[in-house]
Coordinates of C-alpha atoms and ligand atoms in Angstrom, one line a residue:
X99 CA -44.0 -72.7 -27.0
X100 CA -47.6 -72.5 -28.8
X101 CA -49.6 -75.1 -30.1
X102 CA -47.9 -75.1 -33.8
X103 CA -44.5 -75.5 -32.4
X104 CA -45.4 -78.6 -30.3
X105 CA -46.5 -80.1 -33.4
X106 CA -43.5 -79.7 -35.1
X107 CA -41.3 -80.1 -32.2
X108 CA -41.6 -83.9 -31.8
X109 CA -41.3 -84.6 -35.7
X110 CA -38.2 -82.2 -36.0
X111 CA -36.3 -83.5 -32.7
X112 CA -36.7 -87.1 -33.8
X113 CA -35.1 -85.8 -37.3
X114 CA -32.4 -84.3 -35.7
X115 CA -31.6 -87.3 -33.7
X116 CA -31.6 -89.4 -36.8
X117 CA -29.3 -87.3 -38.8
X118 CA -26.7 -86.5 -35.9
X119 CA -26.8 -90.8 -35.8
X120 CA -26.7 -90.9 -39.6
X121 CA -24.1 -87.8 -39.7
X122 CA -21.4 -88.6 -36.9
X123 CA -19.0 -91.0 -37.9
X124 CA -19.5 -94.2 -37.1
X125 CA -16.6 -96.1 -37.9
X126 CA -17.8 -99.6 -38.6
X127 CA -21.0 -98.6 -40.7
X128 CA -20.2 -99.7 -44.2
X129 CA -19.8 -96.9 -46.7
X130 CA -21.4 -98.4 -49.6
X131 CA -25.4 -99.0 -49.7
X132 CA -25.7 -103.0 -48.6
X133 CA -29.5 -103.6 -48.9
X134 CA -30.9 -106.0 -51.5
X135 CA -33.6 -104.2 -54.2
X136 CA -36.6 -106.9 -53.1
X137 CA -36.0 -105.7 -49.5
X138 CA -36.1 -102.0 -50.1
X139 CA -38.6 -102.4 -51.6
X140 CA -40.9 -104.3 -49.3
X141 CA -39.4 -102.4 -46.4
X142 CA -41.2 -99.0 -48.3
X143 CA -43.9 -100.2 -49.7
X144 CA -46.1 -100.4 -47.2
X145 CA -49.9 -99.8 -47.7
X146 CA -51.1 -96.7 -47.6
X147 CA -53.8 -96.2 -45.2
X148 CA -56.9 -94.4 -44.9
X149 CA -55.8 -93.2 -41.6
X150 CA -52.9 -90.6 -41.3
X151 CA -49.9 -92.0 -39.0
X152 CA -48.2 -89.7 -36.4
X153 CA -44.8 -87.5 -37.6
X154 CA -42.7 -88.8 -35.4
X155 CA -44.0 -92.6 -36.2
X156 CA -43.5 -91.8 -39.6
X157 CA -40.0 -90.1 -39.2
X158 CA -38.5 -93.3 -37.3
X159 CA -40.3 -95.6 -39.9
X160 CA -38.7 -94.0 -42.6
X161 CA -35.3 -94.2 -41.4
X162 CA -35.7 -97.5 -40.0
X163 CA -36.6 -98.4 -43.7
X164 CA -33.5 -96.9 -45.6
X165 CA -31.4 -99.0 -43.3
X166 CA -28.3 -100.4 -45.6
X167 CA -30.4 -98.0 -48.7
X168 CA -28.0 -95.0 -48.6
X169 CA -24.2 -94.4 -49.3
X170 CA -22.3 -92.7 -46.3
X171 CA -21.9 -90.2 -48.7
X172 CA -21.1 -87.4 -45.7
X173 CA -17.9 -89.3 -44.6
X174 CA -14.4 -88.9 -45.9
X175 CA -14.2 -92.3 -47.3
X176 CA -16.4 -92.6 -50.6
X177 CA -14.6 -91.8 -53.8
X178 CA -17.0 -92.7 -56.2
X179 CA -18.2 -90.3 -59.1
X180 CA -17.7 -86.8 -57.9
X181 CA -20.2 -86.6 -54.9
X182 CA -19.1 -84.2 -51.6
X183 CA -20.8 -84.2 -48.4
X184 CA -22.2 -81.5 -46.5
X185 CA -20.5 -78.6 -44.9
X186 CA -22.4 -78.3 -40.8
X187 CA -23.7 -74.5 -41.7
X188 CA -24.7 -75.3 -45.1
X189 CA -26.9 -78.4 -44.0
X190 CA -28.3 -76.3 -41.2
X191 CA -28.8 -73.2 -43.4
X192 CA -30.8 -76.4 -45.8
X193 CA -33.0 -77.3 -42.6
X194 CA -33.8 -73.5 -42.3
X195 CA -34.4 -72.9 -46.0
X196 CA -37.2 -76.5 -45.6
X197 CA -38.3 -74.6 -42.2
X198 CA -38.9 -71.1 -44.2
X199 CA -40.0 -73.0 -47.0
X200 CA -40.2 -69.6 -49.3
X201 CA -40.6 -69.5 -53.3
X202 CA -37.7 -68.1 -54.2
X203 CA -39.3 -67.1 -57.5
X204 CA -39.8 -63.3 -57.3
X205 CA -38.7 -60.8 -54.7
X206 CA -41.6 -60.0 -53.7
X207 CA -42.5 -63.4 -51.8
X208 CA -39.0 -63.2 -50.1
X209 CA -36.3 -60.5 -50.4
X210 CA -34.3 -62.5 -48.6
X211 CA -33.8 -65.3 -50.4
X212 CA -33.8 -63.0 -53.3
X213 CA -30.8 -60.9 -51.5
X214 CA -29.1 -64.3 -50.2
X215 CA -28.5 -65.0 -53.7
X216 CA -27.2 -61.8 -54.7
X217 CA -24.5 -61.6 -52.3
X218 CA -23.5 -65.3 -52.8
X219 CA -23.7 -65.3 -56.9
X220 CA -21.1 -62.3 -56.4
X221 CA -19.2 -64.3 -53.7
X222 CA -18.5 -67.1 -56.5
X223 CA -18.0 -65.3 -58.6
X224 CA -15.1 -63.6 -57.3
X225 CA -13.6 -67.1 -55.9
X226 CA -14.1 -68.9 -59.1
X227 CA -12.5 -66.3 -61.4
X228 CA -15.5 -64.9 -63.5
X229 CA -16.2 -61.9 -64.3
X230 CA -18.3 -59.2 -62.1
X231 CA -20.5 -58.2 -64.4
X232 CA -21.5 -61.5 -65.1
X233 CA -25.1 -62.8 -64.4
X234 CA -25.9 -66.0 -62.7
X235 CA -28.6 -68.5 -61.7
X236 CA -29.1 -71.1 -59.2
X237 CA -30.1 -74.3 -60.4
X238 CA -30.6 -77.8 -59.6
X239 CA -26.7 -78.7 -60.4
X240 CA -24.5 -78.9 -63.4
X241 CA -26.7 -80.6 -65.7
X242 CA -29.4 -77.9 -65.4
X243 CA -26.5 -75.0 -65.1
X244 CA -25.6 -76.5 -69.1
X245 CA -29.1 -76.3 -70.0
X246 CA -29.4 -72.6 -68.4
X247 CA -26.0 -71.4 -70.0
X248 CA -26.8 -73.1 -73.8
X249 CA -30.4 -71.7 -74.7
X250 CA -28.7 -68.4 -74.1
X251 CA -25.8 -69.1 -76.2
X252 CA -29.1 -70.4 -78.8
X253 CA -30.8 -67.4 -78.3
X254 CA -27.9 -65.0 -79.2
X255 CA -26.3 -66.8 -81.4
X256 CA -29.8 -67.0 -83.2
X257 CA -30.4 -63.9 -82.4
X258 CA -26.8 -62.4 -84.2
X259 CA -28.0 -64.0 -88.0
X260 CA -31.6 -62.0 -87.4
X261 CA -33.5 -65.2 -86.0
X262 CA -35.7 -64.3 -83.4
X263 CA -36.4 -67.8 -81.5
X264 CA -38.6 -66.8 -78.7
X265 CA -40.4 -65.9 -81.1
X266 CA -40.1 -68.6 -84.0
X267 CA -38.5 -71.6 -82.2
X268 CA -36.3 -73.6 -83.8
X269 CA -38.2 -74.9 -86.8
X270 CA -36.5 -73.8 -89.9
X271 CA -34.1 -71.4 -88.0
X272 CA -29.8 -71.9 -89.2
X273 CA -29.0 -75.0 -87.9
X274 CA -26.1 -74.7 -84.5
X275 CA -23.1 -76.6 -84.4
X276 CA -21.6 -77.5 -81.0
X277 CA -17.7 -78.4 -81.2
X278 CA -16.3 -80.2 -78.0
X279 CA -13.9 -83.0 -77.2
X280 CA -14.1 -86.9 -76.8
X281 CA -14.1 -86.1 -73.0
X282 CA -17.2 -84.1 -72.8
X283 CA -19.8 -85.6 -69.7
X284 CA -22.8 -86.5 -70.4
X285 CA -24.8 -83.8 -69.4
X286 CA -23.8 -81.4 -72.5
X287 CA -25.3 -83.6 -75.0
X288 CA -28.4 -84.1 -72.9
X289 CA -28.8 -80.5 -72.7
X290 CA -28.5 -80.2 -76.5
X291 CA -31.0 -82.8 -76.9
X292 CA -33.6 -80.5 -74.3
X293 CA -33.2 -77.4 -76.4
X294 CA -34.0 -78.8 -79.8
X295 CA -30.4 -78.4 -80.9
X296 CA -30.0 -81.6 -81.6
X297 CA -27.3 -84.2 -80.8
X298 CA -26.6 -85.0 -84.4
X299 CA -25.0 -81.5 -84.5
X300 CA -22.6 -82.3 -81.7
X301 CA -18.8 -82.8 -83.0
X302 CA -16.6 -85.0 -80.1
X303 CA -13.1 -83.7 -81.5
X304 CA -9.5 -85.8 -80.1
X305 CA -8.1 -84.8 -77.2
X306 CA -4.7 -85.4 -76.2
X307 CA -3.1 -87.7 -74.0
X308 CA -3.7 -85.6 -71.4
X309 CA -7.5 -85.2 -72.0
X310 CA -6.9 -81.8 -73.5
X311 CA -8.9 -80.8 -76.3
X312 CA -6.3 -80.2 -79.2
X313 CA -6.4 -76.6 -80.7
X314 CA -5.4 -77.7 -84.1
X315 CA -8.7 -80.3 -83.9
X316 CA -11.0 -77.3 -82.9
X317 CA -8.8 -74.6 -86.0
X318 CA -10.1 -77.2 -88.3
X319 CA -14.1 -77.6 -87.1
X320 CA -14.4 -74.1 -86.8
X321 CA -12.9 -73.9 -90.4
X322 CA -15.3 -76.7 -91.6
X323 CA -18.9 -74.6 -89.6
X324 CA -17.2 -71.1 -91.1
X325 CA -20.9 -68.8 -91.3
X326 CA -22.9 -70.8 -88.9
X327 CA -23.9 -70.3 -85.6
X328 CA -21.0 -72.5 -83.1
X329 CA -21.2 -73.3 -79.7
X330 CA -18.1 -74.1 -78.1
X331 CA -18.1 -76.4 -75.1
X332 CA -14.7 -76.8 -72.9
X333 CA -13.8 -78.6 -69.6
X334 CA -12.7 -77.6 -66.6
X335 CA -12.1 -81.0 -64.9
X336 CA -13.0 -84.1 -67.1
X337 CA -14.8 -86.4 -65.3
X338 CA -11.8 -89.2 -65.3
X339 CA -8.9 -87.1 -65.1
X340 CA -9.6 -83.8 -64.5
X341 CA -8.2 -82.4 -66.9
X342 CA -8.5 -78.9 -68.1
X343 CA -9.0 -77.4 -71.8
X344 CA -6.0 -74.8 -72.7
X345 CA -8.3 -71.9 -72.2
X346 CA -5.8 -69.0 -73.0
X347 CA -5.4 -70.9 -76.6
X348 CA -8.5 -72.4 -77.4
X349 CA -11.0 -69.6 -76.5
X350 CA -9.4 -66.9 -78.2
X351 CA -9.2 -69.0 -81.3
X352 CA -13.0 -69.5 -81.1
X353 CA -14.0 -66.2 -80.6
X354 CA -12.1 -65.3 -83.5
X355 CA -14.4 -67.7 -85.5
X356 CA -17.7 -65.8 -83.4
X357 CA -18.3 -69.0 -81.8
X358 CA -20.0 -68.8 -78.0
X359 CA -17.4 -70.7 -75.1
X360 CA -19.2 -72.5 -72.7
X361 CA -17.1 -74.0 -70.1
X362 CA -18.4 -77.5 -68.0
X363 CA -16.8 -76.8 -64.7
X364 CA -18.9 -78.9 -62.4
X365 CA -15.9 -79.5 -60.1
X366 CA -12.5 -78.2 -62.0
X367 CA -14.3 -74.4 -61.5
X368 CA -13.1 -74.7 -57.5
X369 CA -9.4 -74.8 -58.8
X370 CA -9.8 -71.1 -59.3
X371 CA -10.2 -71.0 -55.2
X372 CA -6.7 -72.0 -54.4
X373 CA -3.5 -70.0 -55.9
X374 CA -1.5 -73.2 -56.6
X375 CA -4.5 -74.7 -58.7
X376 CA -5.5 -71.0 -60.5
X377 CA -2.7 -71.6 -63.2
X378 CA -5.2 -74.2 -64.7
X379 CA -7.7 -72.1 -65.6
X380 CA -5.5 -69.3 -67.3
X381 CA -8.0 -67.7 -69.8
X382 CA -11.1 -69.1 -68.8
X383 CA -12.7 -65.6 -67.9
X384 CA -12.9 -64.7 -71.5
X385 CA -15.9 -67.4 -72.4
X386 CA -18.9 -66.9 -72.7
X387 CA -21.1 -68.9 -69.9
X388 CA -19.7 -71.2 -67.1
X389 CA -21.3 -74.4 -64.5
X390 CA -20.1 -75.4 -61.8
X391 CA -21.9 -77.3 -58.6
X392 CA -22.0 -76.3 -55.3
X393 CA -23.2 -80.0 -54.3
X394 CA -19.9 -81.4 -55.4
X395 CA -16.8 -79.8 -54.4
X396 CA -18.1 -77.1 -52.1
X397 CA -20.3 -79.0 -49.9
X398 CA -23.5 -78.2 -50.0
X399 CA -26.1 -80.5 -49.8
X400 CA -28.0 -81.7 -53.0
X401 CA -30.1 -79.4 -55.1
X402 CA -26.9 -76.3 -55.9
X403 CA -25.5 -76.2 -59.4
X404 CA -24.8 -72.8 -60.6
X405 CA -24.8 -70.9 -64.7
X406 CA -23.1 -67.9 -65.4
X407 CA -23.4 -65.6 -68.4
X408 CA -21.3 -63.2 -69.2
X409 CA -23.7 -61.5 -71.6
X410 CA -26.2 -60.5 -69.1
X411 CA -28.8 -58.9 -70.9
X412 CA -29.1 -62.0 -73.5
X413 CA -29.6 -64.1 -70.2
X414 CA -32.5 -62.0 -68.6
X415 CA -33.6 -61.8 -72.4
X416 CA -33.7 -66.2 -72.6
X417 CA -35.1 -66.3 -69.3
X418 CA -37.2 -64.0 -68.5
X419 CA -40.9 -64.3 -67.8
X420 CA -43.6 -61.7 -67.4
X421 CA -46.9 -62.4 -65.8
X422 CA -49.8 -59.7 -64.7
X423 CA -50.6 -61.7 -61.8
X424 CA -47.0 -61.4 -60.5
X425 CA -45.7 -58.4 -58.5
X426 CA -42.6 -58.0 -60.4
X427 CA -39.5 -56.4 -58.5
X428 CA -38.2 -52.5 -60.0
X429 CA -34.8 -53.4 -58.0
X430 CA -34.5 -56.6 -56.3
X431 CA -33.8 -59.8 -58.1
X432 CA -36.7 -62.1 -59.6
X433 CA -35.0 -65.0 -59.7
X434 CA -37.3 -66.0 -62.4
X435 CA -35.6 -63.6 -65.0
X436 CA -32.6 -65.8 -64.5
X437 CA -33.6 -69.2 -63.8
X438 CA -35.7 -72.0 -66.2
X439 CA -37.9 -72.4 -62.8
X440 CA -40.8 -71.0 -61.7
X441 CA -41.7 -71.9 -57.8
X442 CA -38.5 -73.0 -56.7
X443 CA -36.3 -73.7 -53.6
X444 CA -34.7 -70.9 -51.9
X445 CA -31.4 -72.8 -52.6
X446 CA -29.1 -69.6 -52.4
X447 CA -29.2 -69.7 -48.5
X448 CA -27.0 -73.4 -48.2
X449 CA -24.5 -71.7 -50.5
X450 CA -24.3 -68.5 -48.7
X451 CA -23.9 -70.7 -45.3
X452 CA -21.1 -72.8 -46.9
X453 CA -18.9 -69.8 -47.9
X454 CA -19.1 -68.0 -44.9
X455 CA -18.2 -71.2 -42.7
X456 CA -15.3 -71.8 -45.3
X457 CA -14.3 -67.9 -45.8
X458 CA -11.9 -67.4 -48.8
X459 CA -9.0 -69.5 -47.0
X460 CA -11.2 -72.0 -46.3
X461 CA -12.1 -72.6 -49.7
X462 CA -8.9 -72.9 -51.2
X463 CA -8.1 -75.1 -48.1
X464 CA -10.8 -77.5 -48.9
X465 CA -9.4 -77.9 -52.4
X466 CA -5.5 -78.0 -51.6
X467 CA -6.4 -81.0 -48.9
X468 CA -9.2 -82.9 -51.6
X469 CA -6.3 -82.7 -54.4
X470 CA -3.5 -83.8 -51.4
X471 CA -5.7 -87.1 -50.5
X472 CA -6.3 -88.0 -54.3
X473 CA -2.9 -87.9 -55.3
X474 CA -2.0 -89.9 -51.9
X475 CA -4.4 -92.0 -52.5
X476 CA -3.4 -92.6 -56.0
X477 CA 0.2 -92.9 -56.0
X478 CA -0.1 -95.1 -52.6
X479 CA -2.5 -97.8 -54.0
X480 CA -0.8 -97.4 -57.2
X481 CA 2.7 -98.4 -55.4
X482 CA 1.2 -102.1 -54.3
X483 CA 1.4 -105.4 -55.5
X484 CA -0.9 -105.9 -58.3
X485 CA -1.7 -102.3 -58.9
X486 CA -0.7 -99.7 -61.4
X487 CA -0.9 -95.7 -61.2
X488 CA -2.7 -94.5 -64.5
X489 CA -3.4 -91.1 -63.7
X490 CA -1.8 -89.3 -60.9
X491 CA -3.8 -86.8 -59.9
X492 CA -3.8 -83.2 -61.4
X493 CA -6.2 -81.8 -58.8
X494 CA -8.6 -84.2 -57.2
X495 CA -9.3 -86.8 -59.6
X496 CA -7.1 -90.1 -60.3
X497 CA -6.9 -93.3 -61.5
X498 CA -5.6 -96.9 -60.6
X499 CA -5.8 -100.6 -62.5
X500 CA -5.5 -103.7 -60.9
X501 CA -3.5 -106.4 -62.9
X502 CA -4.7 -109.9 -63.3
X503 CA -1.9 -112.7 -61.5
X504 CA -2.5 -115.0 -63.6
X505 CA 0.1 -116.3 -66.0
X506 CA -0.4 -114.7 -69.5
X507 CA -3.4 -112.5 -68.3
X508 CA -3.3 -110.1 -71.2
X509 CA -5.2 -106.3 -71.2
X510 CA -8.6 -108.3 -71.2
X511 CA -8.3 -110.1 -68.2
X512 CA -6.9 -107.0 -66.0
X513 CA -9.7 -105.2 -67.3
X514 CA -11.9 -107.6 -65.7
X515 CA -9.8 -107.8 -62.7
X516 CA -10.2 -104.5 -62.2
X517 CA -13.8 -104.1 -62.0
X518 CA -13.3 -107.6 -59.5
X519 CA -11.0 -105.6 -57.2
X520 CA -13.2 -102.8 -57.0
X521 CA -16.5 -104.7 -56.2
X522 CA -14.5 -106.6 -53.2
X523 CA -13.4 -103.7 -51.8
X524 CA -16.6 -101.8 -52.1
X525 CA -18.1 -105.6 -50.4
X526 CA -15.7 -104.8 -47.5
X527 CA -17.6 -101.2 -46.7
X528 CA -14.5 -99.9 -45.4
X529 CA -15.0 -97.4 -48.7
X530 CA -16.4 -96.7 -52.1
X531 CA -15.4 -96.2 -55.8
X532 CA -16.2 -96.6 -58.8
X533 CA -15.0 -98.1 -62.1
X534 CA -14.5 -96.0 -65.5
X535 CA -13.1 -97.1 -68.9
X536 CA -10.1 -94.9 -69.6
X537 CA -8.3 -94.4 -72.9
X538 CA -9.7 -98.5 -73.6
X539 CA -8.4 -99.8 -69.9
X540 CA -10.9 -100.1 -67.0
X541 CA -10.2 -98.0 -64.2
X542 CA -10.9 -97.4 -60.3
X543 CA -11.4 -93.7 -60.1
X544 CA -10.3 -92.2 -57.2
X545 CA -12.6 -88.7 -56.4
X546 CA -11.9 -86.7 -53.4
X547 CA -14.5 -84.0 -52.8
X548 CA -15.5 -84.6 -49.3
X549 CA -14.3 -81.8 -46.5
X550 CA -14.4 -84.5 -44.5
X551 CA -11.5 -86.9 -46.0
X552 CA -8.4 -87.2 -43.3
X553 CA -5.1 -88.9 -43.0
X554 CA -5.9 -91.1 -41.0
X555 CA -9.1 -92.6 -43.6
X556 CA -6.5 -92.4 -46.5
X557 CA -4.5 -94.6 -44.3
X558 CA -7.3 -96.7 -43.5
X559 CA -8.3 -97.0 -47.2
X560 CA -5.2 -97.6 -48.4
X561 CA -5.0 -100.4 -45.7
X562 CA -7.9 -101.9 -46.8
X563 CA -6.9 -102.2 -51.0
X564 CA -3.7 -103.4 -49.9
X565 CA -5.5 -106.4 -47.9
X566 CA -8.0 -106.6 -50.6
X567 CA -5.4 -107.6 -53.1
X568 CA -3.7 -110.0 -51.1
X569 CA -6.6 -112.3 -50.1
X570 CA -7.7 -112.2 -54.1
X571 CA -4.1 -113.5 -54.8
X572 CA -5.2 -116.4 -52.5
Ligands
LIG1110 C1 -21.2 -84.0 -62.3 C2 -20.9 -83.4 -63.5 C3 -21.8 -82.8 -64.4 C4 -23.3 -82.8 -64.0 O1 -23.6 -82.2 -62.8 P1 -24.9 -82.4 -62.0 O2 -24.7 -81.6 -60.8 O3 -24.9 -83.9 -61.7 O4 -26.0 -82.1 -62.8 C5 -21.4 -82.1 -65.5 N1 -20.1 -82.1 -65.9 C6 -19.1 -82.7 -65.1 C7 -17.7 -82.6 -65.5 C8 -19.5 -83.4 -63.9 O5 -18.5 -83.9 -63.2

């Protein structure tokens, strides 16, 4: 071993030490973060020296410092938001991509993470039901994958009525309506708000009782914005429910209107992966961009959301970005044509590793068993004293309500109840969730996107509610 891999030997053997510890289950660590704010904080905040500090000195110091400050995250029993863990080739590939620490910008600096992304944006692709002639980007996540996938849809839409806004930004250009439903996340109108578009211009139509965006709501806006520039935004998996736009109606009906389709799929894409979940997403090839995360539901560590365009050349055209200093690529991909980065992470490696550990099977595997625990989950917790099913799971997403025992404890109370049960049984660390307001009832959603989830922890959890409940009826 030479002298540079001695220094990084002791740094990066005390790292994998910690992880494998932080990694491996552990049964009795508790799942939730426990640490108080004031002692984070004056566990970090130590001064910062004129002298340096050895790697490994700082290593250890770190991790002994975010003792009790992280979620356990990696292990099969959180279910809060929509958060997976990480698959053991995709975290490694994620060590290597640090280790090689390329900018995946241009070709030029690394044709292999300009390849790696090639071959895995045509691997999803193909799982998640899009097109092949499609273009894609890798991005932070979802949030990112919206903004990606909507300044295209601003630039050709623009582009269509003869307004050039490369060019002439958005000042004085036709104004862009964007028509979506009541159950849109959060992360469309923020990306609206990034591109100028302008959240005032957002319509939330009704959905149904089943979180599904009525077509005779969406017949009537696109009626109403007849001759101006629509974007369309649909969901593939609501965030409470899961639930799915009618594709095969709505995005036909859109089209017909010359609206752009943008589909949110940050987790309800990965339904296209399994043939007994595919059904839901009948139609959803004919929009016009799609998101999805390879953070959540595919497990890939933090840092993978993906965009995809179906009108390629309006992508590149959005994205791209000519410099003289910049050895531009004649074949291979600069990521930059496609991406609202510059110097960026050579993320496409993780995602490449997490396929090929999962394979095709694998994939749809992962999926059948997340959806299998959520709806056991669900409908167990939902069967015990004190608790009530409100939404069994479609795919992987459910939720419960905990009722109030005390005589004449009206919606109010269970409400408050609710968000009581679920802070006790996050206290007990045994697991996590978190609370949602659903159709005007507070909620426990129950998420399952972790490879990780077994039997035997749905048991467990299930264990734990169930004694939860009991000692809060005293
Ligand atoms: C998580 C999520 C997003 C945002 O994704 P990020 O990866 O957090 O940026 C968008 N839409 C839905 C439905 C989500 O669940």
């Amino acid at each position: 071993m030479n002298e540079t891999a001695v220094a990084f030997e002791a740094a990066l053997t005390a790292a994998l030490g910690h992880a494998l510890r932080h990694i491996s289950a552990d049964d009795d660590l508790p799942v939730g973060p426990t640490v108080s704010l004031a002692a984070m904080r004056a566990r970090m905040d130590v001064a910062l020296g004129d002298a340096g500090v050895d790697p490994v000195v700082v290593v250890d110091e770190l991790v002994a410092a975010t003792r009790g400050g992280n979620s356990r995250s990696v292990g099969g029993r959180f279910f809060g938001w929509v958060i997976g863990g990480s698959l053991p080739a995709a975290l490694a590939a994620d060590w290597m991509t640090s280790a090689w620490d390329q900018n995946a910008g241009i070709y030029a600096i690394s044709p292999a993470a300009s390849v790696v992304e090639d071959v895995a944006g045509k691997w999803l692709k193909e799982l998640l039901g899009i097109p092949a002639t499609a273009s894609f980007a890798f991005v932070t996540g979802c949030q990112m994958a919206h903004v990606t996938c909507l300044a295209v849809a601003r630039y050709a839409l623009l582009e269509r009525v003869g307004w050039d806004v490369n060019r002439d930004g958005l000042a004085g250009s036709p104004v862009i309506r964007i028509l979506t439903s009541t159950e849109k996340h959060g992360t469309t109108p923020r990306a609206i708000r990034l591109l100028g578009m302008g959240e005032g211009n957002i319509a939330s139509l009704a959905a149904d009782a089943e979180g599904r965006l009525i077509p005779a709501e969406l017949e009537k806006a696109l009626e109403r914005e007849q001759g101006k520039p629509v974007v369309v935004v649909l969901q593939a998996g609501d965030l409470n429910i899961g639930a799915f736009d009618d594709f095969a109606t709505l995005i036909p009906l859109a089209k017909k209107h010359g609206a752009w389709v943008h589909v949110d799929g940050a987790f309800g894409l990965w339904a296209a992966a399994s043939s007994r979940y595919r059904h839901l997403l009948a139609g959803a090839e004919l929009a016009d961009s799609w998101t999805t995360d390879g953070h959540k539901w595919l497990n890939v560590p933090y840092d993978s959301g993906y965009a995809f365009v179906a009108d390629a050349a309006a992508h590149r055209a959005t994205m791209s970005q000519r410099s003289a200093y910049i050895t531009h690529a004649s074949e291979g991909r600069d990521q930059i044509d496609w991406t609202p980065e510059f110097s960026r992470r050579a993320r496409g490696f993780a995602t490449y590793a997490a396929l090929r550990q999962l394979g095709r099977r694998g994939v749809a595997e992962l999926v059948e068993r997340c959806c299998a625990h959520a709806a056991a989950l669900v409908m167990r917790i939902g069967a015990l004293d004190g608790a009530e099913m409100l939404w069994r799971p479609q795919i992987n997403q459910g939720l419960v309500r905990f009722l109030d025992p005390a005589e004449g404890a009206g919606e109010r109370e269970h409400d408050a109840y609710t968000d009581r049960v679920v802070a006790a049984i996050v206290a007990t660390g045994e697991a996590l969730f978190s609370g949602t307001t659903w159709c005007g009832r507070r909620a426990m959603r129950v998420s399952v996107s972790n490879w990780q989830t077994s039997d035997a922890d749905v048991e467990r959890v299930v264990a734990c509610v169930k004694g939860v409940l009991e000692r809060m009826r005293g």
